[in-house]
Amino acid sequence: MSVQTGLERAASPRDIAVAPTAGKAKRRLGRTAKYVILIGFVIVVLMPVYVLIVTSLKPPSDVNPATSWGLPVRWPWEPAVDGGPTGFDNWTTAWSTLAAPIGRTFLLAIPASLISALLGSMNGFVLSRWRFPHADIVFTLILFGMFIPYQAIMTPLVQMKTSLGMPSDISTLIIVHIIFGLPICTLIFRNYYVSIPNELMEAARVDGAGMLTAYWRIVLPLSLPGFVVTIIWQFTSAWNDYLFALFLTNVQGGPVSLALVNLSQGAQLANYGAAMAGALIASVPTLLVYILLGKYFIGGLMSGSVKS
Amino acid sequence: MHKGIRNWGPPLLLISPTIIILGIFVYGLIGANVSVAMSNRHSLQPATEFVWFDNFIELLTEDRFLHSLLNLLVFTVIFMVGTMFFGFLWAWMLDKGVTAEGGFRSIYLFPMAVSFVASGVVWRWLLNSAEGDRASGLNRMLETIGLGFLQNSWWNTPIWGMAAIAMPAIWQLSGYVMALFLSGFRGIPEELREAARMDGATEWQLYRHVIFPQLNPVMLSALVIVAHMSLKVFDLIMSITGAIYQTEVPHTYMWIALTSNDYAKSAAIATVLLALVCVFIIPYLVHLARSEKRTR
């Protein structure tokens, strides 16, 4: 009986004749509405970028809060009649202020990501393959280091830095980023290595390979995707870090984040044009990572979610 | 004996550097922090005595600290609701099939790649509190598009000022929540949806009984991550307003305490923060460890 009613419904004229045309119009309306909403959000998301670019191209005399949304009255390639500064000067000021800090930030981010990734790979291998007693607890204790607010260790860390006489420069930050990058790198590699088939490891064992040989010969060569994700993650978090930079270094020897805040909130009247050019310049490396390695970047973000 | 060393030696060799390093720099320093928090080291002079919980009692009865906690609460609620709302909305719209999906996805996600410090430069300007003729940023835009009545002094507004600070954070992280939800949507097998449709489920019933339950784990991780990011907010506030009273959260207060060499106070604030984060994180880690065991 229920089958019967089902058939009747399917055959009713409402479903066959009327619904498709009415439904089509309705669906088209729905689709249009959806695109309008999606594009509306694109505009909202890109709004701050527009303001950054436009303001950085304005001559200082034109950087007026009341016209913050307008295009430059005078573009950088149209020099002022009186030979005054143009929008290009924002960019040269920003670059001359940020070039050295950007160099230092590369010196920070590269070793910090490579060393953490290598240690993370070793840990991930051990934790994914070797069921030692209380391995779960050890793993959870390592993960916990990823979630703590770094303020919770900052006071003694600052005291430790002072009493050991460590410098307020990049070298201290490199060590700190390696240490606090370990938990996330371990997690990413562990989740990655769990997917390596057990048979491969068994085969290695049968061939008489010890743990270290198996790691060196079999696991490490398979690890490239894991390294890509951890290095992207560590590179962007070291590049974007401000907390450790502020507490442990000074503007003279610190990374780009510190110099940028100094540029935008400097003691002298804030030069918004230069600050916005600086914000764009300082974002280039992470944006390049995002554009070139976008697929892995998302993968790295997902790994940050522990397990989704 | 030899076999024992051969079995246990190599893995221990690989993992021990990390265990030692994290033992010192995570657990050792947390312990040191708590001990400073319980001392009377309020200046550069070494501590003379152990005052146990005095610093905490003082802190929790201090108006300024309670104000910073309230600010943090307002920020967290607005930030979580905002990112979950936009993240889900975008993922849901994109999941239903859109041309140029990759384009939309990349644009929504890109603010995540930018540091809070860099975006703070422009948001500092957008959230400028001047109104009327001197209006700039968002106030100027609202004026121009005829919504002038929405103008306000943003982060200078008491209490709700923190909601203004949450806007850039929502801008920055909604795309991330979208990516999480999108992967959740994509993880639901097409057959499941087809089966529900065959059974005559309406679109709403399909979501209510098939799709939402499948998204629960994703939503849980998204909530935990966003809550925990929110409880760590520091860069954003420092780069937009600096460490000022209106937008003070425990993190910026701690920076002020530390730079004025009040080590005990700074450590006590940090301990409270750690406790707050633990309320979320420990149950989550326990839950993870348990579900991990089940799948083995």
Coordinates of C-alpha atoms in Angstrom, one line a residue:
Chain A
M1 CA 0.0 0.0 0.0
S2 CA 2.7 2.4 0.8
V3 CA 4.5 1.6 -2.4
Q4 CA 1.2 2.4 -4.2
T5 CA 1.0 5.9 -2.6
G6 CA 4.6 6.5 -3.4
L7 CA 3.9 5.7 -7.1
E8 CA 0.9 7.9 -7.1
R9 CA 2.8 10.8 -5.7
A10 CA 5.6 10.4 -8.2
A11 CA 3.1 10.4 -11.1
S12 CA 1.0 13.3 -9.9
P13 CA 0.9 16.2 -12.4
R14 CA 2.3 18.6 -9.7
D15 CA 5.5 16.8 -9.7
I16 CA 5.9 16.2 -13.4
A17 CA 4.4 19.0 -15.3
V18 CA 4.3 22.1 -13.0
A19 CA 7.2 21.6 -10.6
P20 CA 10.0 21.6 -13.2
T21 CA 9.3 25.0 -14.7
A22 CA 8.3 26.7 -11.5
G23 CA 11.2 25.0 -9.8
K24 CA 13.6 26.1 -12.4
A25 CA 12.7 29.8 -12.1
K26 CA 12.9 29.4 -8.3
R27 CA 16.2 27.6 -8.5
R28 CA 17.6 30.3 -10.8
L29 CA 16.6 32.9 -8.4
G30 CA 18.2 31.0 -5.6
R31 CA 21.4 30.6 -7.5
T32 CA 21.5 34.3 -8.3
A33 CA 20.9 35.2 -4.7
K34 CA 23.7 32.8 -3.6
Y35 CA 26.2 34.4 -6.0
V36 CA 25.2 37.9 -4.9
I37 CA 25.8 36.9 -1.2
L38 CA 29.1 35.2 -2.0
I39 CA 30.4 38.1 -4.0
G40 CA 29.2 40.5 -1.3
F41 CA 31.3 38.6 1.2
V42 CA 34.3 38.7 -1.2
I43 CA 34.0 42.5 -1.2
V44 CA 33.8 42.7 2.6
V45 CA 36.8 40.4 3.0
L46 CA 38.9 42.4 0.5
M47 CA 37.9 45.8 1.9
P48 CA 40.9 46.1 4.3
V49 CA 43.2 45.1 1.4
Y50 CA 41.8 47.9 -0.7
V51 CA 42.4 50.4 2.0
L52 CA 45.9 49.2 2.5
I53 CA 46.9 49.4 -1.1
V54 CA 45.1 52.7 -1.8
T55 CA 46.5 54.5 1.3
S56 CA 50.0 53.2 0.6
L57 CA 49.9 54.9 -2.9
K58 CA 48.8 58.3 -1.6
P59 CA 51.2 61.1 -1.0
P60 CA 51.4 62.0 2.7
S61 CA 49.5 65.3 2.0
D62 CA 46.6 63.2 0.6
V63 CA 46.4 60.7 3.5
N64 CA 43.4 62.3 5.2
P65 CA 41.0 60.2 7.3
A66 CA 38.0 61.8 5.6
T67 CA 39.0 60.4 2.2
S68 CA 40.2 57.1 3.4
W69 CA 38.0 55.2 0.9
G70 CA 38.9 57.4 -2.1
L71 CA 41.4 56.7 -4.8
P72 CA 44.6 58.8 -4.6
V73 CA 44.1 62.4 -5.9
R74 CA 47.6 62.1 -7.3
W75 CA 49.1 58.7 -8.2
P76 CA 52.7 58.0 -7.3
W77 CA 53.9 58.3 -10.9
E78 CA 52.5 61.8 -11.2
P79 CA 55.1 63.9 -9.3
A80 CA 54.0 66.8 -7.2
V81 CA 54.4 70.3 -8.8
D82 CA 56.6 71.4 -5.9
G83 CA 58.6 68.1 -6.0
G84 CA 57.2 67.0 -2.6
P85 CA 56.9 63.4 -1.5
T86 CA 54.7 61.0 -3.5
G87 CA 53.2 57.6 -2.8
F88 CA 56.5 56.0 -3.8
D89 CA 58.1 57.6 -0.8
N90 CA 55.8 55.5 1.5
W91 CA 57.2 52.4 -0.1
T92 CA 60.8 53.5 0.1
T93 CA 60.4 54.6 3.7
A94 CA 58.7 51.3 4.6
W95 CA 61.4 49.3 2.8
S96 CA 64.3 51.1 4.3
T97 CA 62.8 50.6 7.8
L98 CA 61.8 46.9 7.3
A99 CA 64.6 45.5 5.0
A100 CA 66.9 44.6 7.9
P101 CA 64.2 43.2 10.1
I102 CA 62.9 41.1 7.2
G103 CA 66.3 39.7 6.7
R104 CA 66.5 38.8 10.4
T105 CA 63.1 37.2 10.2
F106 CA 64.3 34.9 7.4
L107 CA 67.3 34.0 9.5
L108 CA 64.8 33.1 12.3
A109 CA 62.1 31.3 10.3
I110 CA 64.4 29.0 8.3
P111 CA 66.3 27.3 11.0
A112 CA 63.3 27.3 13.4
S113 CA 61.2 25.5 10.8
L114 CA 63.9 23.0 9.6
I115 CA 65.1 21.9 13.1
S116 CA 61.6 21.6 14.6
A117 CA 60.5 19.6 11.6
L118 CA 63.4 17.2 11.8
L119 CA 62.9 16.6 15.6
G120 CA 59.1 16.4 15.0
S121 CA 59.6 13.8 12.4
M122 CA 61.7 11.6 14.7
N123 CA 59.1 11.9 17.5
G124 CA 56.2 11.3 15.1
F125 CA 57.9 8.1 13.9
V126 CA 58.5 6.8 17.4
L127 CA 55.0 7.7 18.6
S128 CA 53.2 6.2 15.6
R129 CA 55.2 2.9 15.5
W130 CA 56.4 2.0 18.9
R131 CA 53.9 1.1 21.6
F132 CA 56.0 1.8 24.7
P133 CA 54.3 1.9 28.1
H134 CA 52.2 5.0 28.6
A135 CA 52.9 6.2 25.1
D136 CA 49.5 7.9 25.0
I137 CA 50.3 9.9 28.1
V138 CA 53.6 11.0 26.7
F139 CA 52.0 12.0 23.5
T140 CA 49.2 13.9 25.3
L141 CA 51.8 15.7 27.5
I142 CA 53.7 16.7 24.3
L143 CA 50.5 18.0 22.7
F144 CA 49.6 20.0 25.8
G145 CA 52.7 22.2 25.0
M146 CA 50.9 23.3 21.8
F147 CA 47.8 24.6 23.6
I148 CA 49.3 26.5 26.6
P149 CA 49.1 30.2 26.4
Y150 CA 52.8 31.2 26.2
Q151 CA 52.2 33.8 28.8
A152 CA 52.2 30.9 31.3
I153 CA 56.0 30.4 30.8
M154 CA 56.9 33.9 29.8
T155 CA 57.8 35.4 33.2
P156 CA 60.3 32.7 34.2
L157 CA 61.6 32.6 30.5
V158 CA 62.3 36.3 30.6
Q159 CA 64.1 35.9 34.0
M160 CA 66.0 32.9 32.6
K161 CA 67.1 34.9 29.6
T162 CA 68.3 37.7 31.8
S163 CA 70.2 35.5 34.3
L164 CA 71.8 33.5 31.5
G165 CA 72.7 36.8 29.7
M166 CA 71.1 35.7 26.5
P167 CA 71.0 38.5 23.8
S168 CA 67.8 40.4 22.9
D169 CA 68.1 39.3 19.3
I170 CA 67.2 36.7 16.8
S171 CA 69.4 34.0 18.2
T172 CA 67.3 33.8 21.3
L173 CA 64.1 33.7 19.3
I174 CA 65.4 30.9 17.1
I175 CA 65.9 28.6 20.1
V176 CA 62.4 29.5 21.5
H177 CA 60.6 28.9 18.2
I178 CA 62.4 25.5 17.8
I179 CA 61.3 24.5 21.3
F180 CA 57.7 25.6 21.1
G181 CA 57.3 24.3 17.6
L182 CA 58.1 20.8 18.7
P183 CA 54.5 19.8 19.8
I184 CA 52.8 20.8 16.5
C185 CA 55.5 19.2 14.4
T186 CA 55.3 16.0 16.4
L187 CA 51.6 15.9 16.0
I188 CA 51.6 16.5 12.2
F189 CA 54.2 13.8 11.6
R190 CA 52.6 11.3 13.9
N191 CA 49.3 11.7 12.1
Y192 CA 51.1 11.4 8.8
Y193 CA 53.2 8.3 9.8
V194 CA 50.1 6.4 11.1
S195 CA 49.1 6.1 7.4
I196 CA 52.3 4.3 6.4
P197 CA 51.4 0.6 5.9
N198 CA 52.6 -1.7 8.6
E199 CA 53.8 -4.2 6.0
L200 CA 56.5 -1.9 4.9
M201 CA 57.9 -1.7 8.4
E202 CA 57.5 -5.5 8.8
A203 CA 59.4 -6.0 5.5
A204 CA 62.2 -3.8 6.8
R205 CA 62.4 -5.8 10.1
V206 CA 62.5 -9.1 8.2
D207 CA 65.5 -7.7 6.2
G208 CA 67.2 -7.1 9.6
A209 CA 66.9 -3.3 9.6
G210 CA 66.9 -1.9 13.1
M211 CA 64.7 1.0 14.1
L212 CA 67.2 3.7 13.2
T213 CA 67.9 2.1 9.8
A214 CA 64.2 1.8 9.1
Y215 CA 63.7 5.4 10.0
W216 CA 66.7 6.6 7.9
R217 CA 66.2 4.3 4.9
I218 CA 62.4 3.9 4.6
V219 CA 60.5 6.5 6.6
L220 CA 62.6 9.6 6.0
P221 CA 62.4 9.3 2.2
L222 CA 58.6 9.0 2.4
S223 CA 58.4 12.1 4.6
L224 CA 58.5 14.9 2.1
P225 CA 54.8 15.8 2.3
G226 CA 55.0 15.8 6.1
F227 CA 58.0 18.1 5.9
V228 CA 56.3 20.5 3.5
V229 CA 53.3 20.9 5.9
T230 CA 55.4 21.3 9.1
I231 CA 57.8 23.7 7.4
I232 CA 54.9 25.8 6.1
W233 CA 53.3 25.8 9.5
Q234 CA 56.5 26.7 11.4
F235 CA 57.6 29.2 8.8
T236 CA 54.3 31.2 8.9
S237 CA 54.0 31.0 12.7
A238 CA 57.6 32.2 13.2
W239 CA 57.1 34.9 10.6
N240 CA 53.9 36.1 12.1
D241 CA 55.0 35.8 15.8
Y242 CA 54.7 38.9 17.9
L243 CA 54.4 37.7 21.4
F244 CA 57.9 36.1 21.8
A245 CA 59.4 38.9 19.8
L246 CA 58.0 41.6 22.1
F247 CA 59.0 39.8 25.3
L248 CA 62.4 38.6 24.3
T249 CA 63.9 41.0 21.7
N250 CA 64.1 44.7 20.9
V251 CA 63.4 46.7 17.8
Q252 CA 67.1 47.0 17.0
G253 CA 67.6 43.2 16.8
G254 CA 64.0 41.9 16.5
P255 CA 62.0 40.4 13.7
V256 CA 59.7 42.2 11.3
S257 CA 56.6 42.1 13.4
L258 CA 58.2 44.3 16.0
A259 CA 59.6 46.8 13.5
L260 CA 56.2 47.0 11.8
V261 CA 54.4 47.9 15.0
N262 CA 57.1 50.4 15.7
L263 CA 56.5 51.9 12.3
S264 CA 52.8 52.2 12.7
Q265 CA 52.7 53.4 16.3
G266 CA 56.0 55.2 16.3
A267 CA 56.7 58.1 18.7
Q268 CA 56.6 60.6 15.8
L269 CA 53.3 61.3 14.1
A270 CA 52.3 57.9 12.6
N271 CA 52.9 57.9 8.9
Y272 CA 50.0 55.8 7.8
G273 CA 51.0 55.6 4.2
A274 CA 54.4 54.1 5.1
A275 CA 52.9 51.9 7.7
M276 CA 50.4 50.4 5.2
A277 CA 53.1 49.9 2.6
G278 CA 55.1 48.2 5.4
A279 CA 52.1 46.0 6.3
L280 CA 51.9 44.9 2.6
I281 CA 55.7 44.3 2.4
A282 CA 55.7 42.3 5.6
S283 CA 52.9 40.1 4.4
V284 CA 54.5 39.1 1.1
P285 CA 56.4 36.0 2.3
T286 CA 53.4 34.4 4.0
L287 CA 51.1 35.3 1.1
L288 CA 53.6 33.7 -1.3
V289 CA 53.5 30.5 0.9
Y290 CA 49.8 30.7 0.8
I291 CA 49.6 31.2 -3.0
L292 CA 52.3 28.8 -4.1
L293 CA 51.7 26.0 -1.5
G294 CA 48.0 26.8 -0.9
K295 CA 47.0 23.1 -0.9
Y296 CA 49.5 22.2 1.7
F297 CA 48.9 25.3 3.7
I298 CA 45.3 24.2 4.2
G299 CA 46.6 20.8 5.1
G300 CA 48.8 22.4 7.7
L301 CA 45.9 24.3 9.1
M302 CA 43.9 21.1 9.3
S303 CA 46.7 19.3 11.2
G304 CA 46.5 22.2 13.6
S305 CA 43.0 21.0 14.4
V306 CA 44.4 17.9 15.9
K307 CA 41.9 15.6 14.2
S308 CA 39.0 16.6 12.2
Chain B
M1 CA 69.3 -7.5 28.8
H2 CA 71.0 -6.8 25.4
K3 CA 67.7 -7.4 23.7
G4 CA 66.1 -4.9 26.0
I5 CA 68.6 -2.2 25.0
R6 CA 68.2 -3.0 21.3
N7 CA 64.4 -2.7 21.5
W8 CA 64.2 0.3 23.8
G9 CA 67.4 2.1 23.0
P10 CA 66.8 3.5 19.5
P11 CA 63.3 4.9 20.0
L12 CA 64.4 6.5 23.3
L13 CA 67.4 8.0 21.6
L14 CA 65.1 9.6 19.0
I15 CA 62.5 10.9 21.3
S16 CA 64.5 11.9 24.4
P17 CA 65.7 15.3 23.1
T18 CA 62.1 16.4 22.8
I19 CA 61.1 14.9 26.1
I20 CA 63.9 16.7 27.9
I21 CA 63.4 20.0 26.1
L22 CA 59.7 20.1 26.7
G23 CA 60.1 18.8 30.2
I24 CA 62.2 21.8 31.0
F25 CA 60.7 24.5 28.9
V26 CA 57.0 23.6 29.2
Y27 CA 56.6 21.8 32.5
G28 CA 59.6 23.2 34.3
L29 CA 58.8 26.8 33.3
I30 CA 55.1 26.3 34.2
G31 CA 56.3 25.2 37.7
A32 CA 58.7 28.1 37.9
N33 CA 55.9 30.5 36.9
V34 CA 53.6 29.2 39.6
S35 CA 56.3 29.5 42.2
V36 CA 57.0 33.1 41.2
A37 CA 53.3 33.7 41.3
M38 CA 53.3 32.6 45.0
S39 CA 56.3 34.7 46.0
N40 CA 56.5 38.4 46.9
R41 CA 58.8 39.3 44.1
H42 CA 57.1 42.6 43.1
S43 CA 60.3 44.3 42.0
L44 CA 63.8 43.5 40.7
Q45 CA 64.8 42.5 44.2
P46 CA 64.7 38.8 44.8
A47 CA 61.7 37.3 46.6
T48 CA 62.0 37.3 50.4
E49 CA 59.1 35.0 51.2
F50 CA 56.5 32.7 49.9
V51 CA 53.0 34.2 50.2
W52 CA 51.1 31.3 48.8
F53 CA 47.7 32.5 47.4
D54 CA 47.9 36.1 48.4
N55 CA 48.7 37.3 44.9
F56 CA 45.8 35.4 43.4
I57 CA 43.4 36.7 46.1
E58 CA 44.6 40.2 45.4
L59 CA 44.2 39.8 41.7
L60 CA 40.7 38.3 41.8
T61 CA 39.4 41.0 44.0
E62 CA 41.0 43.8 41.9
D63 CA 38.5 45.8 39.7
R64 CA 41.1 46.2 37.0
F65 CA 41.7 42.5 36.6
L66 CA 38.0 41.7 36.6
H67 CA 37.5 44.3 33.9
S68 CA 40.2 42.6 31.8
L69 CA 38.5 39.2 32.4
L70 CA 35.1 40.6 31.3
N71 CA 36.8 42.1 28.2
L72 CA 38.2 38.7 27.4
L73 CA 34.8 37.1 27.8
V74 CA 33.1 39.6 25.6
F75 CA 35.8 39.2 22.9
T76 CA 35.6 35.4 23.1
V77 CA 31.8 35.2 22.8
I78 CA 31.6 37.6 19.9
F79 CA 34.6 36.0 18.1
M80 CA 33.4 32.5 18.5
V81 CA 29.8 33.2 17.4
G82 CA 31.1 35.3 14.5
T83 CA 33.7 32.8 13.1
M84 CA 31.3 29.9 13.6
F85 CA 28.5 31.7 11.8
F86 CA 30.4 33.0 8.8
G87 CA 32.6 29.8 8.6
F88 CA 29.5 27.6 8.5
L89 CA 27.6 29.9 6.1
W90 CA 30.4 30.0 3.6
A91 CA 31.1 26.3 3.8
W92 CA 27.4 25.5 3.4
M93 CA 27.0 27.8 0.4
L94 CA 30.1 26.5 -1.3
D95 CA 29.3 22.9 -0.6
K96 CA 26.0 23.1 -2.5
G97 CA 28.0 23.6 -5.7
V98 CA 29.3 26.9 -7.0
T99 CA 31.3 27.8 -10.1
A100 CA 34.7 29.2 -9.2
E101 CA 34.5 27.6 -5.8
G102 CA 38.3 27.6 -5.6
G103 CA 38.4 31.3 -6.1
F104 CA 35.8 32.0 -3.3
R105 CA 37.6 29.6 -1.0
S106 CA 41.0 31.2 -1.5
I107 CA 39.7 34.7 -1.0
Y108 CA 37.8 33.8 2.2
L109 CA 40.8 31.9 3.6
F110 CA 43.6 34.4 2.6
P111 CA 43.3 36.7 5.7
M112 CA 44.5 33.7 7.7
A113 CA 47.9 34.0 6.0
V114 CA 48.4 37.6 7.1
S115 CA 49.7 38.3 10.6
F116 CA 47.6 40.1 13.2
V117 CA 50.3 42.7 13.3
A118 CA 50.1 43.5 9.6
S119 CA 46.3 43.5 9.6
G120 CA 46.3 45.5 12.8
V121 CA 47.9 48.4 10.9
V122 CA 44.8 48.7 8.7
W123 CA 42.2 47.8 11.3
R124 CA 43.6 50.4 13.6
W125 CA 42.7 52.9 10.9
L126 CA 39.3 51.3 10.0
L127 CA 38.2 51.3 13.6
N128 CA 39.1 54.9 14.1
S129 CA 36.7 56.3 16.7
A130 CA 36.2 59.8 15.2
E131 CA 32.6 60.5 14.0
G132 CA 30.9 63.1 11.8
D133 CA 33.1 65.3 9.7
R134 CA 36.3 63.9 11.0
A135 CA 35.1 60.3 10.5
S136 CA 37.5 57.9 8.9
G137 CA 37.6 54.2 8.2
L138 CA 34.4 52.3 8.8
N139 CA 32.6 55.3 10.2
R140 CA 33.3 57.2 7.0
M141 CA 32.1 54.3 4.9
L142 CA 28.9 54.0 7.0
E143 CA 28.3 57.7 6.5
T144 CA 28.9 57.5 2.8
I145 CA 26.5 54.6 2.2
G146 CA 23.8 56.3 4.3
L147 CA 24.1 54.2 7.4
G148 CA 25.6 57.1 9.4
F149 CA 23.5 56.1 12.5
L150 CA 25.7 53.0 12.9
Q151 CA 28.7 55.1 13.5
N152 CA 30.3 54.6 16.9
S153 CA 33.5 55.0 18.7
W154 CA 34.4 51.3 18.2
W155 CA 36.9 50.1 20.7
N156 CA 36.5 53.2 22.8
T157 CA 33.0 52.1 23.7
P158 CA 33.0 50.5 27.2
I159 CA 32.4 46.8 27.3
W160 CA 31.1 46.5 23.7
G161 CA 34.4 48.0 22.5
M162 CA 35.7 44.5 22.7
A163 CA 33.2 43.4 20.2
A164 CA 34.8 45.9 17.8
I165 CA 38.2 44.3 18.4
A166 CA 36.6 41.0 17.6
M167 CA 35.7 42.1 14.1
P168 CA 39.2 41.9 12.7
A169 CA 39.6 38.6 14.4
I170 CA 36.4 37.3 12.8
W171 CA 37.7 38.7 9.5
Q172 CA 40.9 36.8 9.9
L173 CA 39.7 33.4 11.0
S174 CA 36.2 32.8 9.5
G175 CA 37.9 31.3 6.5
Y176 CA 39.7 28.8 8.6
V177 CA 36.5 27.6 10.2
M178 CA 35.0 27.5 6.7
A179 CA 37.9 25.2 5.6
L180 CA 37.2 22.9 8.6
F181 CA 33.5 22.7 7.9
L182 CA 34.0 22.3 4.1
S183 CA 36.2 19.2 4.8
G184 CA 33.5 18.0 7.1
F185 CA 30.8 18.4 4.4
R186 CA 33.1 16.7 1.9
G187 CA 33.6 13.8 4.3
I188 CA 29.9 12.9 4.2
P189 CA 29.5 10.2 1.5
E190 CA 27.2 11.1 -1.4
E191 CA 25.3 7.8 -1.0
L192 CA 24.1 8.9 2.5
R193 CA 22.5 12.0 1.0
E194 CA 21.0 10.1 -1.9
A195 CA 19.6 7.5 0.5
A196 CA 17.9 10.1 2.6
R197 CA 16.5 11.8 -0.5
M198 CA 15.2 8.4 -1.8
D199 CA 13.4 8.0 1.6
G200 CA 11.6 11.2 0.9
A201 CA 13.5 13.4 3.3
T202 CA 13.0 17.1 2.7
E203 CA 16.1 19.3 2.4
W204 CA 15.7 20.5 6.0
Q205 CA 15.2 16.9 7.3
L206 CA 18.3 15.9 5.3
Y207 CA 20.3 18.5 7.2
R208 CA 18.7 18.0 10.5
H209 CA 19.0 14.2 10.7
V210 CA 21.9 13.3 8.3
I211 CA 24.3 16.1 7.7
F212 CA 24.5 18.0 11.1
P213 CA 25.1 14.9 13.1
Q214 CA 28.0 14.0 10.8
L215 CA 29.5 17.4 11.3
N216 CA 29.5 17.2 15.1
P217 CA 33.2 16.2 15.4
V218 CA 34.3 18.9 13.0
M219 CA 32.2 21.4 15.0
L220 CA 33.8 20.3 18.2
S221 CA 37.3 20.7 16.9
A222 CA 36.4 24.1 15.4
L223 CA 35.0 25.3 18.7
V224 CA 37.9 24.1 20.7
I225 CA 40.5 25.7 18.3
V226 CA 38.6 29.0 18.1
A227 CA 38.0 29.2 21.8
H228 CA 41.6 28.5 22.5
M229 CA 42.8 31.0 19.9
S230 CA 40.5 33.5 21.5
L231 CA 41.9 32.9 25.0
K232 CA 45.3 33.6 23.6
V233 CA 44.5 37.0 22.0
F234 CA 47.4 39.3 22.3
D235 CA 48.9 40.4 19.0
L236 CA 45.7 41.8 17.7
I237 CA 45.0 44.0 20.7
M238 CA 48.6 45.2 20.9
S239 CA 48.7 46.1 17.2
I240 CA 45.3 47.9 17.1
T241 CA 45.1 49.7 20.4
G242 CA 48.3 48.9 22.3
A243 CA 48.2 48.0 26.0
I244 CA 45.5 50.5 27.1
Y245 CA 42.8 50.2 29.8
Q246 CA 39.7 50.2 27.4
T247 CA 40.8 47.1 25.6
E248 CA 42.8 45.5 28.4
V249 CA 42.7 41.7 28.6
P250 CA 44.8 39.6 31.1
H251 CA 47.4 39.2 28.4
T252 CA 48.1 42.9 27.9
Y253 CA 47.8 43.4 31.7
M254 CA 50.4 40.8 32.2
W255 CA 52.8 42.6 29.7
I256 CA 52.3 45.8 31.7
A257 CA 53.0 44.0 35.0
L258 CA 56.1 42.4 33.6
T259 CA 57.5 45.5 32.1
S260 CA 57.1 47.3 35.4
N261 CA 59.1 44.4 36.9
D262 CA 56.2 43.2 39.1
Y263 CA 57.2 39.6 38.4
A264 CA 54.9 38.0 41.0
K265 CA 51.8 39.8 39.6
S266 CA 52.7 39.0 36.0
A267 CA 53.2 35.3 36.9
A268 CA 49.9 35.2 38.8
I269 CA 48.0 36.7 35.8
A270 CA 49.7 34.1 33.6
T271 CA 48.7 31.3 36.0
V272 CA 45.1 32.4 35.8
L273 CA 45.2 32.4 32.0
L274 CA 46.7 28.9 32.0
A275 CA 43.9 27.7 34.3
L276 CA 41.3 29.2 31.9
V277 CA 42.8 27.5 28.9
C278 CA 43.0 24.2 30.8
V279 CA 39.3 24.2 31.4
F280 CA 38.8 23.8 27.6
I281 CA 41.9 21.9 26.7
I282 CA 42.2 19.1 29.3
P283 CA 38.8 17.6 28.6
Y284 CA 39.5 17.9 24.9
L285 CA 42.8 16.1 25.1
V286 CA 41.3 13.4 27.3
H287 CA 38.5 13.0 24.8
L288 CA 41.1 12.7 22.0
A289 CA 43.2 10.1 23.9
R290 CA 40.1 8.0 24.6
S291 CA 38.8 8.0 21.0
E292 CA 42.3 7.3 19.9
K293 CA 42.3 4.2 22.0
R294 CA 39.0 3.1 20.7
T295 CA 40.1 3.2 17.1
R296 CA 43.1 1.0 17.8

